[in-house]
PDB file of C-alpha atoms in Angstrom:
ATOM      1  CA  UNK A 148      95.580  96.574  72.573  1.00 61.00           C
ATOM      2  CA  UNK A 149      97.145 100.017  71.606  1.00 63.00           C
ATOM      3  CA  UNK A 150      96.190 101.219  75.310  1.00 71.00           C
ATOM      4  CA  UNK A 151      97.634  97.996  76.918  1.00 76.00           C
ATOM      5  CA  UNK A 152     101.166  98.449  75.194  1.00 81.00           C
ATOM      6  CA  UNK A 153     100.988 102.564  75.985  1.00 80.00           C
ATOM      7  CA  UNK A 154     100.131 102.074  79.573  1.00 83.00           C
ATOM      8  CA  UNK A 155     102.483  98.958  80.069  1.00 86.00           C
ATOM      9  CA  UNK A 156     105.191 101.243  78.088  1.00 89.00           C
ATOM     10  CA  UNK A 157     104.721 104.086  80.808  1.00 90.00           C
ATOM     11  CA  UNK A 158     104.805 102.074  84.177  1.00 91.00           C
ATOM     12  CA  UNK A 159     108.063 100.560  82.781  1.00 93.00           C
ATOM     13  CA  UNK A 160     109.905 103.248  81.713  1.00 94.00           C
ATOM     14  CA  UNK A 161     108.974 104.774  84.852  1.00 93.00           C
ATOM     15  CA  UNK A 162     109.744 101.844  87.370  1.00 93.00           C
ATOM     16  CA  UNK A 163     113.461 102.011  85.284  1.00 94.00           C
ATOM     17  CA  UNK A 164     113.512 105.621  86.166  1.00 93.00           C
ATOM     18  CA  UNK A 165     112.884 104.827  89.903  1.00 91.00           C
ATOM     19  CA  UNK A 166     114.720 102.055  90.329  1.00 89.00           C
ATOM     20  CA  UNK A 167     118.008 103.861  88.666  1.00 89.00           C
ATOM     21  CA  UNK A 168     117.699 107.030  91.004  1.00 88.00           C
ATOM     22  CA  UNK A 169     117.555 104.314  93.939  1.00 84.00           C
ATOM     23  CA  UNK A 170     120.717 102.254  92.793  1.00 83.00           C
ATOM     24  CA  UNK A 171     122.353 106.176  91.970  1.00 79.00           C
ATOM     25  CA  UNK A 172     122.406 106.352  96.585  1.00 72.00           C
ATOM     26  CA  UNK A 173     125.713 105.524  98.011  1.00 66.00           C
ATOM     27  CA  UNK A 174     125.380 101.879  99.595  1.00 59.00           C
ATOM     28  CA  UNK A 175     123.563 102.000 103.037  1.00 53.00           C
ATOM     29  CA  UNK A 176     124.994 101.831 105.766  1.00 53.00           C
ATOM     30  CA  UNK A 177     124.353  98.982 108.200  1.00 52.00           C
ATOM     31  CA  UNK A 178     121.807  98.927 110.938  1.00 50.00           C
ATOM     32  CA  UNK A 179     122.336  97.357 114.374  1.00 46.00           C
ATOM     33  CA  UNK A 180     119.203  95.389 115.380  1.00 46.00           C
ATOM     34  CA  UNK A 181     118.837  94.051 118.566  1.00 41.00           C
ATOM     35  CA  UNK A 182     118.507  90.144 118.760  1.00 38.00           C
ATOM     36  CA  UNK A 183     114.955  89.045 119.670  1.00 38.00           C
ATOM     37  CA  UNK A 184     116.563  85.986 121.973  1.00 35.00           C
ATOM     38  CA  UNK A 185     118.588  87.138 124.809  1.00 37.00           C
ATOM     39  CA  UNK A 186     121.795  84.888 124.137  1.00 38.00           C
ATOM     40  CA  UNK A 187     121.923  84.714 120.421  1.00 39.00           C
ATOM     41  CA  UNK A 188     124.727  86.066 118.168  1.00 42.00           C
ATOM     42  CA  UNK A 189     127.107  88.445 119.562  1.00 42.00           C
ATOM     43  CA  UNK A 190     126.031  90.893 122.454  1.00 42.00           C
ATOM     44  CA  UNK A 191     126.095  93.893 120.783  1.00 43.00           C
ATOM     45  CA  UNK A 192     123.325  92.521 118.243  1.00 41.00           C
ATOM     46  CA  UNK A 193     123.354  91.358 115.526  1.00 41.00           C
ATOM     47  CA  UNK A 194     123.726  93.941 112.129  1.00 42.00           C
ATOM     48  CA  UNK A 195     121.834  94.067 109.215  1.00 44.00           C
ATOM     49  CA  UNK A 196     121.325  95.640 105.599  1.00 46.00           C
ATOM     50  CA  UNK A 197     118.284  98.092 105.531  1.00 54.00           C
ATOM     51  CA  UNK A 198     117.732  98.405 101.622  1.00 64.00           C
ATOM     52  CA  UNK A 199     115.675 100.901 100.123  1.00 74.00           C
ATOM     53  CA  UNK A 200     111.810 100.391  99.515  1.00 78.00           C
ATOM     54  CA  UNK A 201     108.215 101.403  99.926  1.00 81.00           C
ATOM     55  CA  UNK A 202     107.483 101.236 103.319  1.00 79.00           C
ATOM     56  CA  UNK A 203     104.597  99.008 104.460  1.00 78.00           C
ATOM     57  CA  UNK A 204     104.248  99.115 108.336  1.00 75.00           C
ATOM     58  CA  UNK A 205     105.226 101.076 110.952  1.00 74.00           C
ATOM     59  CA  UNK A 206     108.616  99.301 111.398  1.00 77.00           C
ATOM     60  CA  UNK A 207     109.983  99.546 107.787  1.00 79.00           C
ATOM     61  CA  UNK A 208     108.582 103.183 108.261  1.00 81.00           C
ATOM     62  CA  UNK A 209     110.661 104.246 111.318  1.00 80.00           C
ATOM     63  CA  UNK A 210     113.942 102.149 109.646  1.00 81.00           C
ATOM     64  CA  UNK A 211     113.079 104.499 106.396  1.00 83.00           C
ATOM     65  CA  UNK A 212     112.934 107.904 108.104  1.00 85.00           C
ATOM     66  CA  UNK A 213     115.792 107.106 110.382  1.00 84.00           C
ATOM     67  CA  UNK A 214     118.133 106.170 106.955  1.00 84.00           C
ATOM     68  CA  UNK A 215     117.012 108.724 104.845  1.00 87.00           C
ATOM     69  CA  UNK A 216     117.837 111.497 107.958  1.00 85.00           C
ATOM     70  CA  UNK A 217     120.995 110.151 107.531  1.00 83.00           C
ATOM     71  CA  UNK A 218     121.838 110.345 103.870  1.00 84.00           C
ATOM     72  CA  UNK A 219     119.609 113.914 104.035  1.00 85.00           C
ATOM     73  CA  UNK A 220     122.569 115.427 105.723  1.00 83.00           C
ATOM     74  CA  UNK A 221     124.405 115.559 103.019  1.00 82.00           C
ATOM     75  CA  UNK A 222     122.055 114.818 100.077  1.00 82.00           C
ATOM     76  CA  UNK A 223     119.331 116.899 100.664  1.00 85.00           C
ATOM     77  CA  UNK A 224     118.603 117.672  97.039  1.00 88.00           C
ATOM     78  CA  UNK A 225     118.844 114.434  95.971  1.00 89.00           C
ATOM     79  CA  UNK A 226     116.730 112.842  98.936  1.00 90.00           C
ATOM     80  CA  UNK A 227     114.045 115.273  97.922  1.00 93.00           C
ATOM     81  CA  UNK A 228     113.862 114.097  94.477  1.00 93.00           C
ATOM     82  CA  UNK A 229     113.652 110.507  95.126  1.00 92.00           C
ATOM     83  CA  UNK A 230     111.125 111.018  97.868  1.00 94.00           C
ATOM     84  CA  UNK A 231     109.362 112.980  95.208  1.00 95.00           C
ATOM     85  CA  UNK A 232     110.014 110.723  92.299  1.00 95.00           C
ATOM     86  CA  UNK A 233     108.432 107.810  94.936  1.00 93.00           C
ATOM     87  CA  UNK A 234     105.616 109.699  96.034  1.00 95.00           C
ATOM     88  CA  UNK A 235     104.316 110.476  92.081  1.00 95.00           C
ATOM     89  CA  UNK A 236     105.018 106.642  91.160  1.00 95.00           C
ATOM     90  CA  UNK A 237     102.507 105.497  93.884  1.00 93.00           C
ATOM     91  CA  UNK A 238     100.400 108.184  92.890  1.00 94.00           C
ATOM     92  CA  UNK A 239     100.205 107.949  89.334  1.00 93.00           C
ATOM     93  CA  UNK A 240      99.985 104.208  88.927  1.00 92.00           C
ATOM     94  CA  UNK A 241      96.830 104.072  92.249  1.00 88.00           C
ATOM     95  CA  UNK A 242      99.375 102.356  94.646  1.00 88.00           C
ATOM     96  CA  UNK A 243      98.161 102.102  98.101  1.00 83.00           C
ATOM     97  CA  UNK A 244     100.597 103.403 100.643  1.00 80.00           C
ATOM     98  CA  UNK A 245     100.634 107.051 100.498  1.00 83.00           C
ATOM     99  CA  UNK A 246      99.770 107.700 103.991  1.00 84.00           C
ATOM    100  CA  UNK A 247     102.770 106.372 105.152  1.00 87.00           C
ATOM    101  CA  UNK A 248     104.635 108.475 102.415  1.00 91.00           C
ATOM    102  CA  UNK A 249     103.253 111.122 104.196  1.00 91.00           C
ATOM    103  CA  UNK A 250     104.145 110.507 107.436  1.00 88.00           C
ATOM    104  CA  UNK A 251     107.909 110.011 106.305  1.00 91.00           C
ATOM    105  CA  UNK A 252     107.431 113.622 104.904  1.00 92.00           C
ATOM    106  CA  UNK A 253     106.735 115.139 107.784  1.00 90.00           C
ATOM    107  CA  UNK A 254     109.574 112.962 109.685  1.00 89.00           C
ATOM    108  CA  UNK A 255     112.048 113.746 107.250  1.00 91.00           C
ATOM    109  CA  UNK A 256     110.973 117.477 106.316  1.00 92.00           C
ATOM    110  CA  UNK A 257     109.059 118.900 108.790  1.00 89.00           C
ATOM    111  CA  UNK A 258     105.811 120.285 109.660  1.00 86.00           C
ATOM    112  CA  UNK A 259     105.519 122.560 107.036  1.00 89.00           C
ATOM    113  CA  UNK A 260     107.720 122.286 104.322  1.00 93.00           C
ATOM    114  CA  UNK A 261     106.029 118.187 104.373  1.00 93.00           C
ATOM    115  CA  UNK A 262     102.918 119.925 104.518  1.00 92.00           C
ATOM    116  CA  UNK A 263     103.460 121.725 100.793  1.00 95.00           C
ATOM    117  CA  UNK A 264     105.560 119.182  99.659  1.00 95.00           C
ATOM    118  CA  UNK A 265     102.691 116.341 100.018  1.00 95.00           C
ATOM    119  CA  UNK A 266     100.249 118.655  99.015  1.00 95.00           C
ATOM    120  CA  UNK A 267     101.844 119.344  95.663  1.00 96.00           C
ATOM    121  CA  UNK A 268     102.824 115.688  95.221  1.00 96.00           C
ATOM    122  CA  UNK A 269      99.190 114.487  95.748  1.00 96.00           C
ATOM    123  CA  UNK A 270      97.471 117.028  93.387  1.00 96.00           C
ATOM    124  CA  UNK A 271     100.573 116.116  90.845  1.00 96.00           C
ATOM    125  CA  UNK A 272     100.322 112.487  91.192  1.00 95.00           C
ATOM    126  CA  UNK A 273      96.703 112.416  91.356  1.00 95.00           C
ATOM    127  CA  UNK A 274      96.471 114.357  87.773  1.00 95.00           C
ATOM    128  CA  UNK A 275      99.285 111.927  86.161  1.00 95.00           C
ATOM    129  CA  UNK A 276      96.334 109.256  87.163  1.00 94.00           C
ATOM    130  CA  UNK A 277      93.708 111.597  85.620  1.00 94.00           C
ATOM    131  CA  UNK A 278      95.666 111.761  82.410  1.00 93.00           C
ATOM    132  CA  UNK A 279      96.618 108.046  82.494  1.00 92.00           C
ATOM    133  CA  UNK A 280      93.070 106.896  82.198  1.00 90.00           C
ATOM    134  CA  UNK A 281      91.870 109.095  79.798  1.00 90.00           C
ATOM    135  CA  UNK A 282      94.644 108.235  77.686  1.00 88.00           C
ATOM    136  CA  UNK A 283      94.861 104.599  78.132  1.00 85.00           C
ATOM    137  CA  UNK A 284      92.115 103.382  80.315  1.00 76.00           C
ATOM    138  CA  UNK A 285      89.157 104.761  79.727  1.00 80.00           C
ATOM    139  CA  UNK A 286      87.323 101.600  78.431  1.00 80.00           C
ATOM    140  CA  UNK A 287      88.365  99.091  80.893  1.00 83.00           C
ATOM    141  CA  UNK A 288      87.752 101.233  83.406  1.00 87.00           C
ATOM    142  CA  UNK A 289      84.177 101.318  82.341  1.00 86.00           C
ATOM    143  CA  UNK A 290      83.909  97.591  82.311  1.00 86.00           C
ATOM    144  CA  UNK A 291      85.462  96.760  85.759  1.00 87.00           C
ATOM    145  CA  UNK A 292      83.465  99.078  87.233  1.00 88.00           C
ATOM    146  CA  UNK A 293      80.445  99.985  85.131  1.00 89.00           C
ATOM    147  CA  UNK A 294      77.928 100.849  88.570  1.00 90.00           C
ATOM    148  CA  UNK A 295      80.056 102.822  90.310  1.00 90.00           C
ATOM    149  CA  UNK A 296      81.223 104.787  87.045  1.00 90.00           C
ATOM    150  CA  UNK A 297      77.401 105.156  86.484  1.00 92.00           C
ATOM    151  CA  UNK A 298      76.343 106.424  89.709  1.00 91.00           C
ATOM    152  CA  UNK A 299      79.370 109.037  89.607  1.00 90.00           C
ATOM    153  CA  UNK A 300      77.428 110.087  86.207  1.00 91.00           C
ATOM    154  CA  UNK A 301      74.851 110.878  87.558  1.00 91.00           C
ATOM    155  CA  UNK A 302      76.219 112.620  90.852  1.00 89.00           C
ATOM    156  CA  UNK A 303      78.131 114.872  88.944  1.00 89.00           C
ATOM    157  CA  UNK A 304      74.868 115.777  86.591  1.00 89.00           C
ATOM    158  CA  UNK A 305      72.920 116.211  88.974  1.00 86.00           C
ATOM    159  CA  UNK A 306      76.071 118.591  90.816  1.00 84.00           C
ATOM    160  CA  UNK A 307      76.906 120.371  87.975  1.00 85.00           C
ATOM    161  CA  UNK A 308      75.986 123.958  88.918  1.00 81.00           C
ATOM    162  CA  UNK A 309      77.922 123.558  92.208  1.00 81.00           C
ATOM    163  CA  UNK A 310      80.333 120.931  90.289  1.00 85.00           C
ATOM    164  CA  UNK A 311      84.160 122.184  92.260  1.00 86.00           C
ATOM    165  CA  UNK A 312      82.163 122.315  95.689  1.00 83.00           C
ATOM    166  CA  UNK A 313      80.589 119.022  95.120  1.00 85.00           C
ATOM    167  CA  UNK A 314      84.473 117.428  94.006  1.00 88.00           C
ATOM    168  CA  UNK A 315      85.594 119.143  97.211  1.00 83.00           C
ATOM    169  CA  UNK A 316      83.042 117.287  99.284  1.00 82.00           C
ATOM    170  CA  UNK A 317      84.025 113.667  97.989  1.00 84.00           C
ATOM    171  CA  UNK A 318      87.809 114.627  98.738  1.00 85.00           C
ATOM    172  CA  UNK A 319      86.584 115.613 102.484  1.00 76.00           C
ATOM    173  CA  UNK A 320      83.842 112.808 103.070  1.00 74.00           C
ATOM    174  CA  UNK A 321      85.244 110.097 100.458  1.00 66.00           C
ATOM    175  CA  UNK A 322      82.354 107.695  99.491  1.00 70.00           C
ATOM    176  CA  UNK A 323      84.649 106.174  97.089  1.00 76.00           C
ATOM    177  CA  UNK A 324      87.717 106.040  97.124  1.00 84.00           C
ATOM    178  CA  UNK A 325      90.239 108.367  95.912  1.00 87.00           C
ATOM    179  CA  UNK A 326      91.808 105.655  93.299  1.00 88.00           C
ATOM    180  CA  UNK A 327      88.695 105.226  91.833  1.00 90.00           C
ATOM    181  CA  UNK A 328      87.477 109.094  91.957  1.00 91.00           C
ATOM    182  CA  UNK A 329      91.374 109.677  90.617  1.00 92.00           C
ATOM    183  CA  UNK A 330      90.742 107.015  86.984  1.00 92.00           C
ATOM    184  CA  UNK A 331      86.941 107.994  86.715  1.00 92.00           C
ATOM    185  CA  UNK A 332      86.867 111.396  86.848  1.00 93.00           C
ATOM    186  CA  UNK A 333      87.483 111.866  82.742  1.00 92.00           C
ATOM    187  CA  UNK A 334      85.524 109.255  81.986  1.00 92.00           C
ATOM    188  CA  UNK A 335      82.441 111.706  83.511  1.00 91.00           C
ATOM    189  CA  UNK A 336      83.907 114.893  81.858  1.00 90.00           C
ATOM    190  CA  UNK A 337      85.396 116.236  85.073  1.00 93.00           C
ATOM    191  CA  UNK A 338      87.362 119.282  83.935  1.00 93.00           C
ATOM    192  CA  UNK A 339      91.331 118.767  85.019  1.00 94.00           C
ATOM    193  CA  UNK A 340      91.302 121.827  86.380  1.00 94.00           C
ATOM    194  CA  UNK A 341      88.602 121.693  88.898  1.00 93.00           C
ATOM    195  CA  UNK A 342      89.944 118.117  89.983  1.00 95.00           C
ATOM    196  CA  UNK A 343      93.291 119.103  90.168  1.00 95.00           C
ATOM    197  CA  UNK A 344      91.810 121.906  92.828  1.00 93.00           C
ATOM    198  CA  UNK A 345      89.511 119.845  94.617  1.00 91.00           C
ATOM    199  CA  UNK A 346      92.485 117.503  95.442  1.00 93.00           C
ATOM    200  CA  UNK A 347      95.089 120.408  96.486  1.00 93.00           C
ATOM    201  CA  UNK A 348      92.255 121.528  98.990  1.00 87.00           C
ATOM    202  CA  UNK A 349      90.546 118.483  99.811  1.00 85.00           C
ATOM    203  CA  UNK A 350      93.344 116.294 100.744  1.00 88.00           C
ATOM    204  CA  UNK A 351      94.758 119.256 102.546  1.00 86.00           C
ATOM    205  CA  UNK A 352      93.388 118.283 105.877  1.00 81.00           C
ATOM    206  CA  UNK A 353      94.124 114.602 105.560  1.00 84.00           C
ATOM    207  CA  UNK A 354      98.015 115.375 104.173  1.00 88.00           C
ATOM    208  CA  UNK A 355      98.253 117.658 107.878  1.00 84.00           C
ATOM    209  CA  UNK A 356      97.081 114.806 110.086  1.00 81.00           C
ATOM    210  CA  UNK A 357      99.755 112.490 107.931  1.00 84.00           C
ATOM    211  CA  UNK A 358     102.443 114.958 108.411  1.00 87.00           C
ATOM    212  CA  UNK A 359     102.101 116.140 111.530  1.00 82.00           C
ATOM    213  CA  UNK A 360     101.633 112.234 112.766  1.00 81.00           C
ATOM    214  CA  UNK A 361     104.969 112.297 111.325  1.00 84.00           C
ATOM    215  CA  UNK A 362     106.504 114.971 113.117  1.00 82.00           C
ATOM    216  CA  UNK A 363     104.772 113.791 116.317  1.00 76.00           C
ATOM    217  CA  UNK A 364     106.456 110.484 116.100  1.00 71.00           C
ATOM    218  CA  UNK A 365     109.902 111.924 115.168  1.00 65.00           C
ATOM    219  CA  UNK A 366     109.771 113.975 118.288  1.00 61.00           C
ATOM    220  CA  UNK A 367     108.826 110.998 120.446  1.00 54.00           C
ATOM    221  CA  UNK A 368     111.598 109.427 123.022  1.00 50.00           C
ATOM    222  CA  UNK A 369     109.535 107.512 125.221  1.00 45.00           C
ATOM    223  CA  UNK A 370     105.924 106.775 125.848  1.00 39.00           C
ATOM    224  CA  UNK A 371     105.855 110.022 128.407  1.00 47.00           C
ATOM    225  CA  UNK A 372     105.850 112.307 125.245  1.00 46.00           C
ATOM    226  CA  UNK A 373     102.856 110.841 124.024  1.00 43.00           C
ATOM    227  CA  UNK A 374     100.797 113.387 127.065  1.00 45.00           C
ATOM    228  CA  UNK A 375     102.873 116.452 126.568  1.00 55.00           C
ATOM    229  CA  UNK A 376     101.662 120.050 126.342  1.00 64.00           C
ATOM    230  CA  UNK A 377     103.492 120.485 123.269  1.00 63.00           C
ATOM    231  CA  UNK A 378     101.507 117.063 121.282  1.00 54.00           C
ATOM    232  CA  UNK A 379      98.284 118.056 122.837  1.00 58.00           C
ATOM    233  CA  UNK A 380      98.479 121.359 121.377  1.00 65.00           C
ATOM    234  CA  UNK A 381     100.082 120.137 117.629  1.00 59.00           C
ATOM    235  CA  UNK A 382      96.988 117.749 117.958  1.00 55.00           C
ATOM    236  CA  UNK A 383      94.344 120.567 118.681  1.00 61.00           C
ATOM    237  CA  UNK A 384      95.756 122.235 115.649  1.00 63.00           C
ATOM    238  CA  UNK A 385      95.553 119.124 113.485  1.00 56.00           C
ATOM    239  CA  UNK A 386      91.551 118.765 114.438  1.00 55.00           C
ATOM    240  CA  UNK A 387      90.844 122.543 113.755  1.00 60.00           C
ATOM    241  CA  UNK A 388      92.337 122.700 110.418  1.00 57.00           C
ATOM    242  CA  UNK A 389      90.958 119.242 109.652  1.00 52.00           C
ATOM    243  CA  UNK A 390      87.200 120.412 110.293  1.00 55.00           C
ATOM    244  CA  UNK A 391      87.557 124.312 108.649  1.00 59.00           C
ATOM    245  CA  UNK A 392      86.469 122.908 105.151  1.00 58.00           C
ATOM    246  CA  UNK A 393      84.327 121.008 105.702  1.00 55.00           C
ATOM    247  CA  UNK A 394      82.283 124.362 107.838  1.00 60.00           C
ATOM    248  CA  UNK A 395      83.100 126.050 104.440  1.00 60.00           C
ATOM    249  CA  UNK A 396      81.191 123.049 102.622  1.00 59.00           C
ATOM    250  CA  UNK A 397      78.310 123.601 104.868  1.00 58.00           C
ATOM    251  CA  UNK A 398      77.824 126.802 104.761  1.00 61.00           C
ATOM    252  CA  UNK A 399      78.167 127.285 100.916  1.00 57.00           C
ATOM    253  CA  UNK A 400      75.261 124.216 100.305  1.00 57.00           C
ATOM    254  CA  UNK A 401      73.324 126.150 103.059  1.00 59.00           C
ATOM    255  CA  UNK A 402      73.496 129.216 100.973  1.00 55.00           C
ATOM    256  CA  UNK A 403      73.485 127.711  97.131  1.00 51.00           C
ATOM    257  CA  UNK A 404      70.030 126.185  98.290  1.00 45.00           C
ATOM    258  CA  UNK A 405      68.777 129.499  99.730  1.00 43.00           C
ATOM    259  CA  UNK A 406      69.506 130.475  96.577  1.00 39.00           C
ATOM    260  CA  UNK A 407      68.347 128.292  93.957  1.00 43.00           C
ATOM    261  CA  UNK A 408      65.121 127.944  95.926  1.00 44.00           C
ATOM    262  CA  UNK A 409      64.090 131.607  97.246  1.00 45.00           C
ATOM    263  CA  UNK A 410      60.532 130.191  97.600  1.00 45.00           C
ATOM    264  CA  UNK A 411      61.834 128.690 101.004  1.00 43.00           C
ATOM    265  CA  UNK A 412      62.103 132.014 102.335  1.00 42.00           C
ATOM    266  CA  UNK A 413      59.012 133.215 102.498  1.00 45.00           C
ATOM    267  CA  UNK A 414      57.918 129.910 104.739  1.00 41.00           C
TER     268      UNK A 414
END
């Protein structure tokens, strides 16, 4: 009962938090939306309020990064610390949606400075988790899910003299997902450290794609774009950088083996 009031204590003091630094942005300013019946309303379209809120499709995404360009202009600092202050709520509490955060990070920041900035936030967020259920949810975390917390057990024995390498390859090649690898991991004595590293560099690829799918799609004026030298090439990147850790993974199991079994060689 003591974990339920703790827990429920955090995720309200910290949706207060959130919701405060929202209501603290000057009102928004209104839209115009096209009418989707030719005829309708006046010609110029009709306008609209675009509040603030987690995005959840593509449309609310583009109607995010286009507002939040706007207010960036002149409230860059404080932009950056609510898009911060969202991105650690979703991560913290295991709310889907973080791809999308990151491709609003690379709209609204760029290629690279969305690149560390998501990077950081992830491997932030994704500890806050880490410490959440081993201070609070440790046992019912156990009984939602006693297999899979079982089979991680025994993964992670059975890994433990390769134990950061092994973290890094369920970040790359998630067979569960990162949620559940994000409340379960000190429930099988993961150290914080090496999780906190195995997310920084095993997201890192997946945060790039986000970003730069961002970027892409901030650059975009028409459907011509799509073909350009300039995409092509940002997506060339994007699959090169995606695939480099995973050739480090492979490599290092190809040479822990020849080393924990030099028997092999002389075959």
């Amino acid at each position: 009962m003591r974990s339920v009031l703790g827990l429920g204590g955090v995720i309200l003091i910290s949706t207060l938090y959130l919701y405060c630094l929202a209501s603290y942005l000057p009102p928004v300013p209104r839209l115009t939306k096209q009418n989707r019946v030719e005829g309708e309303g006046d010609p110029g379209g009709e306008r609209e309020i675009i509040g603030l809120k987690f995005p959840s499709d593509l449309q609310e995404l583009k109607q995010m990064a286009r507002l939040l360009r706007f207010y960036k202009l002149q409230h860059g600092g404080f932009i950056l610390l609510l898009f911060s202050s969202a991105y650690l709520y979703k991560q913290a509490f295991a709310i889907p949606g973080s791809s999308l955060l990151n491709i609003l990070a690379g709209a609204l920041f760029g290629p690279w400075l969305g690149l560390v900035l998501c990077c950081v936030l992830t491997t932030v967020g994704a500890s806050m988790c880490f410490l959440l259920s081993q201070f609070f949810g440790k046992q019912r975390i156990v009984r939602f899910f006693p297999e899979r917390v079982a089979q991680l057990q025994r993964k992670v024995e059975e890994n433990q003299s390769s134990l950061f390498f092994f973290l890094l390859f369920l970040r790359l090649f998630p067979m569960s997902p990162n949620w559940f690898l994000n409340m379960s991991s000190p429930i099988v004595n993961i150290p914080l450290a090496y999780f906190s590293l195995s997310v920084l560099i095993g997201l890192m690829p997946y945060n790039l794609v986000c970003v730069q799918t961002g970027v892409v799609l901030s650059d975009l004026s028409s459907l011509d774009d799509v073909l350009s030298w300039s995409v092509v090439l940002k997506l060339l990147l994007i699959a090169c950088a995606a695939l480099l850790p995973s050739a480090l993974i492979h490599r290092y199991r190809n040479t822990h083996t020849a080393y924990t079994h030099p028997e092999h060689k002389d075959r």
